[in-house]
mmCIF file of C-alpha atoms in Angstrom:
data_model
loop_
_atom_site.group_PDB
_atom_site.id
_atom_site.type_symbol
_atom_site.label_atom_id
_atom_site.label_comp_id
_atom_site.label_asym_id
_atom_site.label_seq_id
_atom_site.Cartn_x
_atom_site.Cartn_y
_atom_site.Cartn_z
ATOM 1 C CA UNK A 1 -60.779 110.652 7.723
ATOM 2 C CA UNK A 2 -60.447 107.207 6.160
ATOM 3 C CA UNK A 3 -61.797 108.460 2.897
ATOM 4 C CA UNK A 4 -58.452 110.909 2.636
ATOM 5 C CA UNK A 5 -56.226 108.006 4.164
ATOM 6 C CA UNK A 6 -57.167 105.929 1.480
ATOM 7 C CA UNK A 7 -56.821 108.497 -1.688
ATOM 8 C CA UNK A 8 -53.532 109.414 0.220
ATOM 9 C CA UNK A 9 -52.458 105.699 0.193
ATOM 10 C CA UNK A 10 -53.428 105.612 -3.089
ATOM 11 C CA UNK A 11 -51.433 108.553 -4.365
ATOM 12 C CA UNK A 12 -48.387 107.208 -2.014
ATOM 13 C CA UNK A 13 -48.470 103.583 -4.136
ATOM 14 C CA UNK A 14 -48.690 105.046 -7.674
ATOM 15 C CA UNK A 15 -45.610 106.912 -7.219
ATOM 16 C CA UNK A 16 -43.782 103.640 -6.080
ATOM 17 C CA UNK A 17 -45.493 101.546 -9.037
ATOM 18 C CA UNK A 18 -43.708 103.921 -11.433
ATOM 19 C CA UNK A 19 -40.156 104.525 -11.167
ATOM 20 C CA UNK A 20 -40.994 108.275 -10.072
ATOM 21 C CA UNK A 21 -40.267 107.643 -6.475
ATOM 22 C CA UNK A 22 -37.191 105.739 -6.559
ATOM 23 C CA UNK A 23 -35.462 108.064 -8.604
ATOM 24 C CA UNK A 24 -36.582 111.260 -6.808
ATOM 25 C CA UNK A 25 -35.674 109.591 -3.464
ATOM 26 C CA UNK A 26 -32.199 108.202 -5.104
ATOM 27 C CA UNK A 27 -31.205 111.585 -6.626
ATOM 28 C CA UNK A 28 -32.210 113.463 -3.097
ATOM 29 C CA UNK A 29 -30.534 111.516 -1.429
ATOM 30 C CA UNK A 30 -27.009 110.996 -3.501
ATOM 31 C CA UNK A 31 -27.504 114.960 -3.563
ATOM 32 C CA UNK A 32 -27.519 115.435 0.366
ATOM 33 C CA UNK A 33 -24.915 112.685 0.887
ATOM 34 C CA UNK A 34 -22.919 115.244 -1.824
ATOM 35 C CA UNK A 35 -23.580 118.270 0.493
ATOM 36 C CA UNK A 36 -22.663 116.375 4.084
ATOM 37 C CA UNK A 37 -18.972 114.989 2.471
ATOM 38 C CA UNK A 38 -18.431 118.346 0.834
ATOM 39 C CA UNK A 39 -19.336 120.132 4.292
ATOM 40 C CA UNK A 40 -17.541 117.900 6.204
ATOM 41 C CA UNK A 41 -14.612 117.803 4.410
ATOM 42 C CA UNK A 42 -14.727 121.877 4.817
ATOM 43 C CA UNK A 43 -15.124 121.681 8.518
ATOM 44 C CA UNK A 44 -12.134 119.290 9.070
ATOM 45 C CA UNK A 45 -9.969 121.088 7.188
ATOM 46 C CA UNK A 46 -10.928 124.691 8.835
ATOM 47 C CA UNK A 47 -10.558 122.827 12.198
ATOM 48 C CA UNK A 48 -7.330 121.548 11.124
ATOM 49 C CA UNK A 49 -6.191 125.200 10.341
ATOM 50 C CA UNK A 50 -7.511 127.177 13.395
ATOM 51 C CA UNK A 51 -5.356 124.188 15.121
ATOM 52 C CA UNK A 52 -2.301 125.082 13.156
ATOM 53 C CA UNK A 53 -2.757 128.806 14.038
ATOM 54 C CA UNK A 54 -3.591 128.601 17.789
ATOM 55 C CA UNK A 55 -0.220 126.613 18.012
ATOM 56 C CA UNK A 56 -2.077 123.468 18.991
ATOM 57 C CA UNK A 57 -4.055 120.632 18.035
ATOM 58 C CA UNK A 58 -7.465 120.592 16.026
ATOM 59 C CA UNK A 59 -9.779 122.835 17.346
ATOM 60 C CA UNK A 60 -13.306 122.037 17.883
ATOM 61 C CA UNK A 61 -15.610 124.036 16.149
ATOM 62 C CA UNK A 62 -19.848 124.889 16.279
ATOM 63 C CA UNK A 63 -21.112 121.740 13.629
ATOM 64 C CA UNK A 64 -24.781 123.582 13.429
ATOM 65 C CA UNK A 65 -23.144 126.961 12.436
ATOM 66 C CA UNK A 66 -20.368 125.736 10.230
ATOM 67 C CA UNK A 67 -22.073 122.650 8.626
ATOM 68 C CA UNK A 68 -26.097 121.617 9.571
ATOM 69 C CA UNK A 69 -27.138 125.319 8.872
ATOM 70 C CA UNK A 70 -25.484 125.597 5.313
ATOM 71 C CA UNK A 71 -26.202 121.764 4.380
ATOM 72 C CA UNK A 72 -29.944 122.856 5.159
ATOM 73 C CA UNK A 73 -30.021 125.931 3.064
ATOM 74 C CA UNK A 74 -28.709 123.370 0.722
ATOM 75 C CA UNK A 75 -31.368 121.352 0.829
ATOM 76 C CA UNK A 76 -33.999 124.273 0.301
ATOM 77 C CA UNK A 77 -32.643 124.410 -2.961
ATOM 78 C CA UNK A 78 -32.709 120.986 -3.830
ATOM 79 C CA UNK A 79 -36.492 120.780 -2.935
ATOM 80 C CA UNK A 80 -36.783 123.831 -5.406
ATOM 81 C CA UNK A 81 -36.437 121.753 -8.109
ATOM 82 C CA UNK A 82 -37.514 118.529 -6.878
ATOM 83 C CA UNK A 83 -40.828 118.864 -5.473
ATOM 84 C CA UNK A 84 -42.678 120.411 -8.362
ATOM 85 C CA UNK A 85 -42.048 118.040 -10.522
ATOM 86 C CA UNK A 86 -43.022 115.654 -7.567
ATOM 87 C CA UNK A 87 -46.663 117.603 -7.693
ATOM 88 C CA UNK A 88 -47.016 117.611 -11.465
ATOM 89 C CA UNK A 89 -48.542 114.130 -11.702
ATOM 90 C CA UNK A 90 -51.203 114.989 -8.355
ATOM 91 C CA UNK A 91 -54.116 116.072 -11.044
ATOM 92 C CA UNK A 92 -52.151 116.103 -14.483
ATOM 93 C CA UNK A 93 -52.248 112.304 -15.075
ATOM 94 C CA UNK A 94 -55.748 111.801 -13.589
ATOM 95 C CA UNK A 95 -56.439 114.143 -16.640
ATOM 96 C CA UNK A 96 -54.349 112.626 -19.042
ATOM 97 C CA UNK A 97 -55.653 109.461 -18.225
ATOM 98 C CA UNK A 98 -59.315 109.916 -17.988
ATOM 99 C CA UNK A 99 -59.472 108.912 -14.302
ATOM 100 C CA UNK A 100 -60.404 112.331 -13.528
ATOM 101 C CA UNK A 101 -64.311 112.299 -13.743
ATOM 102 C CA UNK A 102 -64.381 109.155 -12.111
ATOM 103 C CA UNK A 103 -62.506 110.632 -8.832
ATOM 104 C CA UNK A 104 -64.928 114.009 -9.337
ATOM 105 C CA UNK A 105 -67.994 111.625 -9.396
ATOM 106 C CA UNK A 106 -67.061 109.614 -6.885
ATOM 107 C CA UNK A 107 -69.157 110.087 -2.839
ATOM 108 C CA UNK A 108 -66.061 111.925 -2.456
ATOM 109 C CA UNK A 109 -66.051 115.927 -1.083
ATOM 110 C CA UNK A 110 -63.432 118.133 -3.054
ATOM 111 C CA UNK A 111 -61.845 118.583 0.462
ATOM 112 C CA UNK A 112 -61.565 114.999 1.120
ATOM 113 C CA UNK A 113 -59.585 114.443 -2.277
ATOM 114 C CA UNK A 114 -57.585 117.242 -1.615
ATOM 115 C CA UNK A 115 -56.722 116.720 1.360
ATOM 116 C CA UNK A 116 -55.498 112.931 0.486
ATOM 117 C CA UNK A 117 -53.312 113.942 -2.434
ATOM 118 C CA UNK A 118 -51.820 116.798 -0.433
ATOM 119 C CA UNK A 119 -51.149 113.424 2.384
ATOM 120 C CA UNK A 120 -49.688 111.304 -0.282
ATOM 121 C CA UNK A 121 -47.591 113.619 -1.724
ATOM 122 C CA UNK A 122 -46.276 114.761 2.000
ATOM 123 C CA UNK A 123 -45.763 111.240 3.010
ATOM 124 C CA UNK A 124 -43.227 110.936 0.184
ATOM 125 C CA UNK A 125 -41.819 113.732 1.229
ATOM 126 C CA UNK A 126 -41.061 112.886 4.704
ATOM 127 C CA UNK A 127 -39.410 109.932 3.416
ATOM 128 C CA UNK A 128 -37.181 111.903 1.459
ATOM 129 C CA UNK A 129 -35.972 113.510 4.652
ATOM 130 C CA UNK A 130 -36.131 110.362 6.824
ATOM 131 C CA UNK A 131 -33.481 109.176 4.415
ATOM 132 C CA UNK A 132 -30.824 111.733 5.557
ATOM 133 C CA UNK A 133 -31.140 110.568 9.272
ATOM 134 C CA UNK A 134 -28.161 108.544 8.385
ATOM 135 C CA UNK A 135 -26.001 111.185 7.693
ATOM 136 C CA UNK A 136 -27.746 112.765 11.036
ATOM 137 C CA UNK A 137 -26.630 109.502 12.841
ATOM 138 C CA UNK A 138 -23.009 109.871 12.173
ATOM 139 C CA UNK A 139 -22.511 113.427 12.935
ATOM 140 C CA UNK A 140 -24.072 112.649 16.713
ATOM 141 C CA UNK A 141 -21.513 109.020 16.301
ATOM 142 C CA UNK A 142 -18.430 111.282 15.689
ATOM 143 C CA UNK A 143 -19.632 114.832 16.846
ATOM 144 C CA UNK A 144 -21.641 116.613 19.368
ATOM 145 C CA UNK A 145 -23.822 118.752 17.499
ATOM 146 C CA UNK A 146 -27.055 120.023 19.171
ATOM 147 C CA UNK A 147 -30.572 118.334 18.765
ATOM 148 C CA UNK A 148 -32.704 121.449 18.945
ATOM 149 C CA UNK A 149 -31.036 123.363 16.263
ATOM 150 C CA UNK A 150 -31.207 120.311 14.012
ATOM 151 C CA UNK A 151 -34.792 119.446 14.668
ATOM 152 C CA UNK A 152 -35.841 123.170 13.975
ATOM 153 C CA UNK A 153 -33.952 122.574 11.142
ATOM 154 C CA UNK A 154 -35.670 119.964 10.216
ATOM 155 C CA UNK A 155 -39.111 121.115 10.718
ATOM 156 C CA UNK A 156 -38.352 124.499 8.847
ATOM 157 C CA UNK A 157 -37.720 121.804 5.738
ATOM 158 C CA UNK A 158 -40.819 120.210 6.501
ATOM 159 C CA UNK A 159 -43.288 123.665 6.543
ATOM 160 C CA UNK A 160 -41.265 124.930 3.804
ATOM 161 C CA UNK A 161 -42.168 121.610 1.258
ATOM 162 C CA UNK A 162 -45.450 121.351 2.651
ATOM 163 C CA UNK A 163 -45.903 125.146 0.994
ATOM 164 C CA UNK A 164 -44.229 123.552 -1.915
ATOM 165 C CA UNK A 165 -46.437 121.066 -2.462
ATOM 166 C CA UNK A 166 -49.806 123.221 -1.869
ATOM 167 C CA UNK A 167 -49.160 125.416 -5.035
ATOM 168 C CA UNK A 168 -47.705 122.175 -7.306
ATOM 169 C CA UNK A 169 -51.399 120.827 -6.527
ATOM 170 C CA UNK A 170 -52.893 123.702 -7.315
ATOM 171 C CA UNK A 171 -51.223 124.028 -10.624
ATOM 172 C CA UNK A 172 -51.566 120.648 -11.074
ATOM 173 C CA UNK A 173 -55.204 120.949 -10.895
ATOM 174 C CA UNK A 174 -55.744 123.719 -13.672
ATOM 175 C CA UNK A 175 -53.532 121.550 -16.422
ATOM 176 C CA UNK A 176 -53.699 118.650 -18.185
ATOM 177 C CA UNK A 177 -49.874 118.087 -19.068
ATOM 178 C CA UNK A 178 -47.231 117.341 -16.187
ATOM 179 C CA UNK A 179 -44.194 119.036 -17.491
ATOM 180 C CA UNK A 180 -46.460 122.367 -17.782
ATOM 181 C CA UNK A 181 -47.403 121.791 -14.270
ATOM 182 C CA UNK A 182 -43.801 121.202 -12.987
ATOM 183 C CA UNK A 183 -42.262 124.248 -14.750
ATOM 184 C CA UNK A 184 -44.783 126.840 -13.800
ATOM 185 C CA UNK A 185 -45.020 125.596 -10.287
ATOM 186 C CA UNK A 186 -41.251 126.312 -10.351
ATOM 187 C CA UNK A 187 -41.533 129.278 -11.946
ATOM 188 C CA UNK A 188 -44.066 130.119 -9.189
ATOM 189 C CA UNK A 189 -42.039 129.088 -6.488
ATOM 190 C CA UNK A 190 -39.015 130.950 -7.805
ATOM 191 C CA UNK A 191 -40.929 134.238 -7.834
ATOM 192 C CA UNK A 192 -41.221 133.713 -3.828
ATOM 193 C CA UNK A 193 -38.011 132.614 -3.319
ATOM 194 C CA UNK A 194 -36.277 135.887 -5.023
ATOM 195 C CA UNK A 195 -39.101 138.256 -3.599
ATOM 196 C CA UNK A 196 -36.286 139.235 -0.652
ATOM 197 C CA UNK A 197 -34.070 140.235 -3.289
ATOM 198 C CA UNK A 198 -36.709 142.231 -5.258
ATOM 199 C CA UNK A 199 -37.140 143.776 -1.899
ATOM 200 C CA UNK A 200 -33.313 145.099 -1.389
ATOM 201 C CA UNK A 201 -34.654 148.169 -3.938
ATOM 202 C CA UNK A 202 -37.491 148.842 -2.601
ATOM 203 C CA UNK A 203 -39.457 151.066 -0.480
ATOM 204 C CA UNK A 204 -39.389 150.623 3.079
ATOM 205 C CA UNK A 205 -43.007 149.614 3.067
ATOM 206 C CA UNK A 206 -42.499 147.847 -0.393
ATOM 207 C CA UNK A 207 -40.014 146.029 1.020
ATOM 208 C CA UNK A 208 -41.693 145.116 4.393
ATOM 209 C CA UNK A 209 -44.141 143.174 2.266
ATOM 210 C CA UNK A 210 -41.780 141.440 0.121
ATOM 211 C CA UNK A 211 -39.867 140.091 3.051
ATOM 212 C CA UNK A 212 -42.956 138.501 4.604
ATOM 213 C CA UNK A 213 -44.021 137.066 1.665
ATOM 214 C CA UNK A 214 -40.966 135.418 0.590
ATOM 215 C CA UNK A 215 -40.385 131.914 1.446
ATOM 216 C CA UNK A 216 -37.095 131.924 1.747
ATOM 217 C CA UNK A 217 -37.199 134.671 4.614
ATOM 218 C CA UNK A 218 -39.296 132.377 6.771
ATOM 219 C CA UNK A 219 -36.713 129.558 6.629
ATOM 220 C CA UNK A 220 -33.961 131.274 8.202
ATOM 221 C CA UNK A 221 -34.666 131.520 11.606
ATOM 222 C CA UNK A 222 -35.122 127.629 11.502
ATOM 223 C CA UNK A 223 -31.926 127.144 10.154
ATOM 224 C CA UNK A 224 -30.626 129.197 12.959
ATOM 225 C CA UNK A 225 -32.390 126.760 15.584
ATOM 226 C CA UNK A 226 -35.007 129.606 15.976
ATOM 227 C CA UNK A 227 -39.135 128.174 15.793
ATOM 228 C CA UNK A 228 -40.919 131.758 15.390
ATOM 229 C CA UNK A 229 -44.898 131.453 15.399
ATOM 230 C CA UNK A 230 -44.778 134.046 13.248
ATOM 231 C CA UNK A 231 -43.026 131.779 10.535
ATOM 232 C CA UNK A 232 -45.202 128.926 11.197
ATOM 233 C CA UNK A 233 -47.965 130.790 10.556
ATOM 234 C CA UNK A 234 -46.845 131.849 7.397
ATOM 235 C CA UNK A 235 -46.236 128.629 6.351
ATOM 236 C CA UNK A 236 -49.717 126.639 7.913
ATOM 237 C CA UNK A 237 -51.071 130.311 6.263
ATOM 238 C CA UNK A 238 -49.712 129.359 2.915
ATOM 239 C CA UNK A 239 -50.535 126.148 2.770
ATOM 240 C CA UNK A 240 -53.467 126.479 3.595
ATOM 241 C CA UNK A 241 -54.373 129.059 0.903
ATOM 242 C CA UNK A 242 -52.646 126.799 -1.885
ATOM 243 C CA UNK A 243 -55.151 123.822 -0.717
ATOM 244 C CA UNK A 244 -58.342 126.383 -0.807
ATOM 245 C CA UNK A 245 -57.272 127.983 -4.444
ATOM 246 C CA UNK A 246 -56.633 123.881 -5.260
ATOM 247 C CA UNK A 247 -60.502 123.457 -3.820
ATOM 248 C CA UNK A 248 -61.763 126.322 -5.826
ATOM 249 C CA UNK A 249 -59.777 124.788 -8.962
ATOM 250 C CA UNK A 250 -61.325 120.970 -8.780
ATOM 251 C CA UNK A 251 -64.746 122.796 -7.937
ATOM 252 C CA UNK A 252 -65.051 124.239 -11.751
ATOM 253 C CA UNK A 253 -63.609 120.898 -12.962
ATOM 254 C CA UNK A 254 -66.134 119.306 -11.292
ATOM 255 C CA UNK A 255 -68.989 121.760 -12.511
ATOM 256 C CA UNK A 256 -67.218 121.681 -16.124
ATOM 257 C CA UNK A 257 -67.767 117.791 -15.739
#
């Protein structure tokens, strides 16, 4: 265990010696600071007119349903983009820079590297969505939204970059240049986001498949303040997958070396 704490620690600091981190976190965040004004300006001004139609004041109105859930869906997207290019670097640059064999020769077990990139990279992460507690501050300052639907929310987000992050790491291992990494890991992540619209014109069985597979379909029910085992296994399922195919992938480098 302190063997992965350390490579994760490691992989954690070289993102903040570079400028990678800062602007990754900067952009999220100015991006979800976008999506809370935009939503909240929305919401005040729908309250404002179901006030001026029920002949009375404002009118108070669900803040999960008609702003958290969207915001979050939001967000989804954002990550999209943002977290395999976050992944590129993982096993690219220890290519590009030679530091590779040294890592693969070190008393290290594939698993225990692995494992501590897939921690560094996560940690990140969950920094990214620390940073929007702020805007989660003032909504329970001026509002009364509900915790649990915001906390499945939350954790729905955190599964659903975690799966992310698995495949960028796995691409990451099988390529030596980061901006090949990053656009195939979004091209791979793509193909499960859309696979519950491929599944629209399918066959019922067809499209029984699709809709389990797609990552998108999982998220939902968190959005809706709904924590389904069966979508948490998915995701635990799918990361856990990513990291074995990532295994398999540093195993040949290593046997290559």
């Amino acid at each position: 265990m302190r063997n992965i704490v350390a490579i994760a620690d490691k992989e954690l600091r070289s993102y903040f010696v570079s400028p990678i981190a800062y602007v990754v976190v900067g952009l999220f965040a100015l991006l979800f600071g976008w999506f809370f004004v935009a939503s909240l300006a929305v919401m005040v001004r729908f309250s404002m007119q179901a006030g001026m139609f029920g002949m009375g004041g404002p009118q108070s109105i669900n803040i999960n349903e008609f702003m958290l859930r969207p915001m979050l869906s939001n967000t989804a997207v954002v990550l999209l983009f943002f977290l395999p290019f976050l992944t590129a670097r993982a096993y690219a640059e220890e290519k590009r820079s030679g530091t590779i064999e040294l890592l693969l020769t070190s008393p290290l077990s594939d698993l225990e590297i692995i494992l501590g990139k897939f921690l560094g990279v996560l940690t990140l992460f969950v920094l990214m969505l620390a940073v929007t507690g702020l805007h989660m501050g003032i909504l329970f300052w001026y509002g009364e939204p509900e915790l649990g639907p915001m906390l499945s929310g939350y954790l729905g987000l955190l599964l659903m970059g975690a799966s992310f992050i698995s495949v960028g790491l796995l691409v990451s291992s099988v390529t030596r240049n980061q901006i090949v990494a990053g656009v195939v890991t979004f091209a791979v992540l793509l193909l499960f986001w859309v696979l519950n619209w491929m599944a629209d014109s399918a066959g019922p069985t067809t499209q029984a498949v699709l809709s389990y597979l797609s990552i998108l379909e999982h998220f939902d029910d968190f959005s809706k303040g709904v924590i389904d085992t069966r979508h948490i296994t998915y995701y635990v399922s799918f990361v856990a997958f990513g990291l074995f195919l990532t295994a398999k992938a540093v195993d040949t480098e290593r046997w290559r070396g």
